[in-house]
Every structure is written in C-alpha cells, then in structure tokens.
mmCIF file of C-alpha atoms in Angstrom:
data_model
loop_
_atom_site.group_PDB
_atom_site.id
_atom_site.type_symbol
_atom_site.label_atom_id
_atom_site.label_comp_id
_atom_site.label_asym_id
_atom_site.label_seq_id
_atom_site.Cartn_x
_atom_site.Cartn_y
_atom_site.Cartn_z
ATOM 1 C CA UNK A 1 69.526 -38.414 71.690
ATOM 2 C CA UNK A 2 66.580 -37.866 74.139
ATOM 3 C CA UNK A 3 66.186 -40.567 76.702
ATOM 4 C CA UNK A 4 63.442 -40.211 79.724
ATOM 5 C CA UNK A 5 63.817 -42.421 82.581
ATOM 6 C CA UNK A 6 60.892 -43.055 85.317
ATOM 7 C CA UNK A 7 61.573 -43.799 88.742
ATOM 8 C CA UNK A 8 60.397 -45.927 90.830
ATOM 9 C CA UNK A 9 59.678 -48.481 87.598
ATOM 10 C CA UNK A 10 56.855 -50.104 90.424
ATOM 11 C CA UNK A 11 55.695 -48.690 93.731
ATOM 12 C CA UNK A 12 52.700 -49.934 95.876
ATOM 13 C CA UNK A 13 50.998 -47.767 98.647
ATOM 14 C CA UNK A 14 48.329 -47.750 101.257
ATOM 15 C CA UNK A 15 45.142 -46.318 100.854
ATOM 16 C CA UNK A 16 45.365 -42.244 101.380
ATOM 17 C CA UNK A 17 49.237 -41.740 101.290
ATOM 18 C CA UNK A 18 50.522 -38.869 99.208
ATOM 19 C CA UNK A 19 53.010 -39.938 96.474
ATOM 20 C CA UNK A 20 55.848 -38.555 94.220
ATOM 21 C CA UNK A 21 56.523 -40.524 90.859
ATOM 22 C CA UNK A 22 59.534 -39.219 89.271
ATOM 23 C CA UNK A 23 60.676 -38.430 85.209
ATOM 24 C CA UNK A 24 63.964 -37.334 84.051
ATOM 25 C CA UNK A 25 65.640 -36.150 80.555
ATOM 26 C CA UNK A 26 68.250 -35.752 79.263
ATOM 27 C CA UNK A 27 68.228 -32.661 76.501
ATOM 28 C CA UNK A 28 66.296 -29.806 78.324
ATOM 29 C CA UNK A 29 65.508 -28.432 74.728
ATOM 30 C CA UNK A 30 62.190 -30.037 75.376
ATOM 31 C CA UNK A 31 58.893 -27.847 73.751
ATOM 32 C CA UNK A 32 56.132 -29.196 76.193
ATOM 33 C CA UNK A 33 55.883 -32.408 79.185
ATOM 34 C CA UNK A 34 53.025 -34.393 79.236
ATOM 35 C CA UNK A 35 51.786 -37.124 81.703
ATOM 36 C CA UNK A 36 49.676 -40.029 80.766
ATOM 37 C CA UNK A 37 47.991 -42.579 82.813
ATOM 38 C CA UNK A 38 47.416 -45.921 81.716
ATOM 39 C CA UNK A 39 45.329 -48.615 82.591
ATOM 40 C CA UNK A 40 45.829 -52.770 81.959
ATOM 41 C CA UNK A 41 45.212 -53.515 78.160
ATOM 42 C CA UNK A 42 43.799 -49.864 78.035
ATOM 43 C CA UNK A 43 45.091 -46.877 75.654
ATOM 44 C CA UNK A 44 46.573 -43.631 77.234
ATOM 45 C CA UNK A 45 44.467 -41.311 79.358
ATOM 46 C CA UNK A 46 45.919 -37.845 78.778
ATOM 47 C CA UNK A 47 46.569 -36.245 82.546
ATOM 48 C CA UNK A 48 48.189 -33.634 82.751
ATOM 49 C CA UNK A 49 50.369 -30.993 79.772
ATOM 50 C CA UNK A 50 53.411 -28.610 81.059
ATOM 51 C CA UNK A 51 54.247 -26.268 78.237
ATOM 52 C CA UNK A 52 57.766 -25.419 78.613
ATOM 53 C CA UNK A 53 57.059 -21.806 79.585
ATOM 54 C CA UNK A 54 55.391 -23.392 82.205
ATOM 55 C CA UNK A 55 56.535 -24.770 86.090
ATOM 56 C CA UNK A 56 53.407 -26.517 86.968
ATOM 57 C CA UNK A 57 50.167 -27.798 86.341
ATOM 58 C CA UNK A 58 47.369 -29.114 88.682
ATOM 59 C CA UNK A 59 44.373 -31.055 88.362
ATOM 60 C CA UNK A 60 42.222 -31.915 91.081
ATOM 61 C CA UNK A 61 44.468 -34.274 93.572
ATOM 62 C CA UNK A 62 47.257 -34.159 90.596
ATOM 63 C CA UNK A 63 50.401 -31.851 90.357
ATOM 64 C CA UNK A 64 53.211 -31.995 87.650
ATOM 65 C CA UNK A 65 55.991 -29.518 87.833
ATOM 66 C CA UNK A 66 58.679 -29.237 85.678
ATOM 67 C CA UNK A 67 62.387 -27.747 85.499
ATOM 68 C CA UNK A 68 63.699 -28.118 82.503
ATOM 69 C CA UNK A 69 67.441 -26.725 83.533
ATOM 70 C CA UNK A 70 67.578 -30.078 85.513
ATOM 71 C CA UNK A 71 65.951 -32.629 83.220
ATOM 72 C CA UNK A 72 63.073 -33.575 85.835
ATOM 73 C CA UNK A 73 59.433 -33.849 86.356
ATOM 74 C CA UNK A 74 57.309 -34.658 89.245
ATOM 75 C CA UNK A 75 53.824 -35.746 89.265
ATOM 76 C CA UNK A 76 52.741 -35.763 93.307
ATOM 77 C CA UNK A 77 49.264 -37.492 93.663
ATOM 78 C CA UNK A 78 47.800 -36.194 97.404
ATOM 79 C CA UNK A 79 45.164 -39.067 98.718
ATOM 80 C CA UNK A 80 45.595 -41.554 97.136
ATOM 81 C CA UNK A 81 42.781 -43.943 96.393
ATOM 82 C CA UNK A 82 42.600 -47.731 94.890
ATOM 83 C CA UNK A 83 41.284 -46.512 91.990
ATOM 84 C CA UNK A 84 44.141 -44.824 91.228
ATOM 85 C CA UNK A 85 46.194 -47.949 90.637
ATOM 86 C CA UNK A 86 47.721 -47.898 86.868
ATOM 87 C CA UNK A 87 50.753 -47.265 85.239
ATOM 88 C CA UNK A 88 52.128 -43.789 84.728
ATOM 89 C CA UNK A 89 53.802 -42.412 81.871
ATOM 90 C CA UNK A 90 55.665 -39.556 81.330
ATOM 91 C CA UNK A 91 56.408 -38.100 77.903
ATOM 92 C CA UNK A 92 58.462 -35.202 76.410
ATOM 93 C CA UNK A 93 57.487 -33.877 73.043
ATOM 94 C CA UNK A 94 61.070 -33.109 70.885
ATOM 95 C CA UNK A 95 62.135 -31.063 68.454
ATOM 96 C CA UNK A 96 60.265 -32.331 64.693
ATOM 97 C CA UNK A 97 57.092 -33.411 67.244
ATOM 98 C CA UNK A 98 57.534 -37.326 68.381
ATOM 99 C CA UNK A 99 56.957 -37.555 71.417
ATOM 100 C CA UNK A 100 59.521 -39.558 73.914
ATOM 101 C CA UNK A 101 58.158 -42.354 76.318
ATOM 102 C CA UNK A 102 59.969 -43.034 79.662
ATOM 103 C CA UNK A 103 59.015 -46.564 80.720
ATOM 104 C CA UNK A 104 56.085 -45.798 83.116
ATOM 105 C CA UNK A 105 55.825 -46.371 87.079
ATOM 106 C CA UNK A 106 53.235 -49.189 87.983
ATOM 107 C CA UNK A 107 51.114 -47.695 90.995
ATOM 108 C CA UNK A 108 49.267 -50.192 93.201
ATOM 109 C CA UNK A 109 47.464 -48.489 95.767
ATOM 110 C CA UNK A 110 46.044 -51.013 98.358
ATOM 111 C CA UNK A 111 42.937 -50.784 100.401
ATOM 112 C CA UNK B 1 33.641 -38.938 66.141
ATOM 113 C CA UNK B 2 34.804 -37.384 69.270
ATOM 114 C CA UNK B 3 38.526 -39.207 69.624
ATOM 115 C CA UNK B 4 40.912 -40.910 67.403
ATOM 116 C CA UNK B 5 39.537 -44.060 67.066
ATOM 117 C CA UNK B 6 41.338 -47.187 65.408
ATOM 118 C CA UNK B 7 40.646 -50.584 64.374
ATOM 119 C CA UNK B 8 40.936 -53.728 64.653
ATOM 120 C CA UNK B 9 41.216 -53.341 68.565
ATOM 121 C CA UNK B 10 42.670 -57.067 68.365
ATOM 122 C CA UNK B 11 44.167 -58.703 65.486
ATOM 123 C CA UNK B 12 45.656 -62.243 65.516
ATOM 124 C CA UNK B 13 48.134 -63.321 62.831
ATOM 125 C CA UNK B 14 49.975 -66.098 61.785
ATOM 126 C CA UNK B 15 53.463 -65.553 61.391
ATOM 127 C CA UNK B 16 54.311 -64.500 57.320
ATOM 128 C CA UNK B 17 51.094 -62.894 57.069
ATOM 129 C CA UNK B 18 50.278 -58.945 55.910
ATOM 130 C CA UNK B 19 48.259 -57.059 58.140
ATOM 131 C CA UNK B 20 46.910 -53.264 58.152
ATOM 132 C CA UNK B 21 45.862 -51.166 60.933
ATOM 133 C CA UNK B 22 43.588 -48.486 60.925
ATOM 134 C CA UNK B 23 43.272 -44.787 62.336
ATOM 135 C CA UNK B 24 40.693 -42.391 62.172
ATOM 136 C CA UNK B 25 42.071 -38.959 63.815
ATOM 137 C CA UNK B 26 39.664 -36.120 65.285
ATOM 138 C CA UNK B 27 38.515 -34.255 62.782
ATOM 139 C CA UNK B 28 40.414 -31.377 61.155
ATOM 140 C CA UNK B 29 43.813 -32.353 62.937
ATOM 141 C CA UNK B 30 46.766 -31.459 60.721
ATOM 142 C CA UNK B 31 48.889 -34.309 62.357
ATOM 143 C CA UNK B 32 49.249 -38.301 62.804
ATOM 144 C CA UNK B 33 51.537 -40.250 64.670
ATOM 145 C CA UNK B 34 52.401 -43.862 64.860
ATOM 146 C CA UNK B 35 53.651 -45.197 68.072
ATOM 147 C CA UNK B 36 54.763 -49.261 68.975
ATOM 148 C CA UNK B 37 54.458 -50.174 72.477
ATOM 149 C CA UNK B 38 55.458 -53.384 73.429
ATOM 150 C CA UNK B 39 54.901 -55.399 76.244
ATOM 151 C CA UNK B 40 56.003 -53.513 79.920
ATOM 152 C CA UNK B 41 57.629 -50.859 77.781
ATOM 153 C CA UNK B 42 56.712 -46.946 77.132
ATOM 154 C CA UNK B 43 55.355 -46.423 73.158
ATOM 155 C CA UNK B 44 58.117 -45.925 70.830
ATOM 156 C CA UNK B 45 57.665 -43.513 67.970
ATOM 157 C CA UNK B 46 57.495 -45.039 64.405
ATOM 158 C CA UNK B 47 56.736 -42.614 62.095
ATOM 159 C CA UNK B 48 54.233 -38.984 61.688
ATOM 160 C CA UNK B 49 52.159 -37.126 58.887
ATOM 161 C CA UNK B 50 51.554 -34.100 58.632
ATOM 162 C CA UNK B 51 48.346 -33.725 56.166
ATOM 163 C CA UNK B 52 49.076 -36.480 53.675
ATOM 164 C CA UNK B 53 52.983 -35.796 54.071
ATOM 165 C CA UNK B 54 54.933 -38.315 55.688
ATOM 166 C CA UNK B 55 57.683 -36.155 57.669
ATOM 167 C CA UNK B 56 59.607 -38.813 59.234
ATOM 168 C CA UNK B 57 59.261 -42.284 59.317
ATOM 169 C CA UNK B 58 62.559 -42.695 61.651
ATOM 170 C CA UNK B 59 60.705 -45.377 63.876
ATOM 171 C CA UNK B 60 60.047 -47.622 61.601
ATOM 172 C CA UNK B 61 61.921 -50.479 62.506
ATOM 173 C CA UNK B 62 62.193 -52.367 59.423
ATOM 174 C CA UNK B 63 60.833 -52.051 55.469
ATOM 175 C CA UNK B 64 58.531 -54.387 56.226
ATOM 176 C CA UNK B 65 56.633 -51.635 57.915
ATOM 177 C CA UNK B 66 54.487 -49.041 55.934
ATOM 178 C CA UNK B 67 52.548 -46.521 56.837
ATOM 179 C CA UNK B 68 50.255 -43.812 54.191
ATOM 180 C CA UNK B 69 47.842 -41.339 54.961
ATOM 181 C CA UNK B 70 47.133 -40.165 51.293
ATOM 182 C CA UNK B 71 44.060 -37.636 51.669
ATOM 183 C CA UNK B 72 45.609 -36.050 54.499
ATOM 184 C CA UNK B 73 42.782 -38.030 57.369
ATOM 185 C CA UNK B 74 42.732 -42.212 57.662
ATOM 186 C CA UNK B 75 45.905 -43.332 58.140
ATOM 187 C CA UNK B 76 46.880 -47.260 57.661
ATOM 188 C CA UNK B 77 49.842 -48.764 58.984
ATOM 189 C CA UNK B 78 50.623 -51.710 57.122
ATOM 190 C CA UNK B 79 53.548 -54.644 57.670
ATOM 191 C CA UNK B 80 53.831 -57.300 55.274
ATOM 192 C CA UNK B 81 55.515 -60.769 56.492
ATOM 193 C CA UNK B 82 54.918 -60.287 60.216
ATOM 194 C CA UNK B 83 57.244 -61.694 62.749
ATOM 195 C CA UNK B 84 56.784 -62.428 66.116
ATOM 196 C CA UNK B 85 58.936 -59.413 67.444
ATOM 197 C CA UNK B 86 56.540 -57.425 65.418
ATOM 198 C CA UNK B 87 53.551 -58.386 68.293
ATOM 199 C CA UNK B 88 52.444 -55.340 70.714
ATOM 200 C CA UNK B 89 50.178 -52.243 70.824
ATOM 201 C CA UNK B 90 50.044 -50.051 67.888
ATOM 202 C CA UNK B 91 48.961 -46.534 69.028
ATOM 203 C CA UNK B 92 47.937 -43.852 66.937
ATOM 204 C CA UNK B 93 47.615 -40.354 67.820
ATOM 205 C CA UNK B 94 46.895 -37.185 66.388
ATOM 206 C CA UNK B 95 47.339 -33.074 67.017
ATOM 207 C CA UNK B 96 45.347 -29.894 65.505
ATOM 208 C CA UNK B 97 48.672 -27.970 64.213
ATOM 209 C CA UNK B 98 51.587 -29.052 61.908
ATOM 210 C CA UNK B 99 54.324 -27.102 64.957
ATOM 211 C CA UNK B 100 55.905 -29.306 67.962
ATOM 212 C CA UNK B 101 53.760 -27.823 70.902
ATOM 213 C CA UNK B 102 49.985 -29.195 70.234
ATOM 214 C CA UNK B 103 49.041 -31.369 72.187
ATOM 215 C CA UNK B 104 48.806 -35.320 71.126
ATOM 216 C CA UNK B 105 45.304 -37.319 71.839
ATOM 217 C CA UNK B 106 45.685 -40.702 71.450
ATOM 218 C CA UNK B 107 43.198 -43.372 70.490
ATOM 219 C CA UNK B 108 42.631 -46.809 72.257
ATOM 220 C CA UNK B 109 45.447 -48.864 70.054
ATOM 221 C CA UNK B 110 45.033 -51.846 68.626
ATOM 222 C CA UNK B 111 46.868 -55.272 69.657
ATOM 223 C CA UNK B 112 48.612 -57.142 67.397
ATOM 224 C CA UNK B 113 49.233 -61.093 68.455
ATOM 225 C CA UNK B 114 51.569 -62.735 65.975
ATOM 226 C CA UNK B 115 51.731 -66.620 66.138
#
C-alpha cells in the first residue's frame, strides 16, 4: 500500500531564506508527482506536475525534483516571501488513478 | 465554466440528516474523483468515475456514502444519516483522459459541519 510522508509537518522562516520541504513514498511504481499548495479554508492550488519520465520541474522561484528509485521529492522555494505562507502538499498519482496525499508541511514565512 | 466548480461551499447539518454535494467538472473531462479531507490531514481518496462508470469506490468509508455521476458530467456525492466523523472538506476533482497520467484540477470543496 502507498503511503507518502511530508517532512517537516510545520516549518517557519524569515523573510528571503531559501527552503527545502521534503515528500517520500513508498512504492516507486508511481505514474506522475504533483505538488499542491494550499491556503486556510481554501481548495488546492495546483503547483507544480513531475511525470515520472521526468527529474524536475521549475516554476518561477519553485523547483520539484523527483527520484523515484528512492521514494523522494523535493520542492526548494528560493526567496522566500510572506506571501508564500500556506500549507504544502505533495501527491503521487497510483496505479487505477487516485491520487495519494502526504499530510502537507505548514510554511510560515515571517516578515 | 473555466474550473470544477462545486456546491454548497458550506453546508451545516444536524446529526441524522441526508445531505448531497455537488460537482460540476471542466467540460469534456472523461474523469471525476471524490476526495475527504479532514481537519489538519492530506485529502483521502473516496471513490472515481470514469464517464458515468463508477471504477472504484474503495474510499468510501461506509454505505452510508454514495456517490453517481449518471450522464457521464455532474457528479453528486450523497450520505444519508450523517455523523459527526463524517464533518470535513469534500473535494472534487476531475482529468481530460480515462489513463493514470492526466493531470487532476481540483475545485474549491465544499465544507461539511455536522452538529
């Protein structure tokens, strides 16, 4: 049975530090990784998508890599900024198409 | 519309009581998926369509949860003599192709408070 686990579950930074928040699995028969970003009482904001052909993806101050022969994930946010402050989800998408939740890292980045 | 969108956002109900939840996918997309999220927890799968087929329905915790999607677009989730374990967000989301690798867009969830 896939499980994902997130680490740190919380983390708080200053203003303009670079970060690493961390996903693992456990069956690397994974198809794609996807990282989500979640704000209080909001839905999921879609961030980033690693197919599993794929090592990394980047999006402006975001980068996810991926290696599935190890089970991890990394999503590194450079600069961080208040605004940035949410909880982060990472989510594998297993065989028959559900995909599987870790339990998210809360980010509070302070001013 | 643009997104999956679902309503009620918010739904309040009395312990015993039937409710039924509502998702609208993006147009066109072969596939629907119900997810449960509960309080400081990642969503949990409940169940997925593909057109009006209900492929697995795994998640669902109990049979007092139902879910149908019977033209193949709207999809309710419906559960009948609600409890107060049954209280979190209820997250739909939804994917062009009926294979594992699309890509899932989710809609805003709706909140279910049982008392």
């Amino acid at each position: 049975k896939q499980e994902v686990t997130q680490i740190p579950a919380a983390l708080s930074v200053p203003e303009g530090e670079n970060l690493v928040l961390n996903c693992s699995f456990t069956d690397s028969a994974i198809y794609n990784l996807q990282w989500f970003r979640q704000d209080p009482g909001k839905g999921l904001t879609s961030l980033l998508l690693i197919q599993s052909s794929q090592r990394e993806q980047t999006s402006g101050r975001l980068n996810a890599s991926l290696d599935k022969s190890s089970g991890r994930s990394t999503l590194y946010i450079a600069a961080s900024q208040p605004g940035d402050s949410a909880t982060y989800l990472c989510a594998v998408y297993n065989q028959g198409g559900k995909l599987i939740f870790g339990q998210g890292t809360e980010l509070s980045v302070k001013p | 519309g643009a997104g999956v969108s679902q309503s009620p956002r918010y739904k309040v109900a009395k312990r015993g009581q039937d409710v039924a939840l509502r998702c609208d996918p993006i147009s066109g997309h072969v596939s629907l998926f119900w997810y449960q999220q509960a309080l400081g927890q990642g969503p949990e799968f409940l169940t997925y369509f593909q057109n009006e087929a209900q492929l697995d329905k795994s998640g669902l915790p109990s049979d007092r949860f139902f879910a149908e999607r019977p033209e193949g677009s709207v999809s309710t989730l419906k559960i009948q003599r609600t409890q107060q374990e049954d209280s979190a967000v209820y997250l739909c989301a939804s994917s062009l192709g009926g294979v594992v690798s699309y890509e899932q867009y989710f809609g805003p969830g709706t909140r279910l408070t049982v008392t």
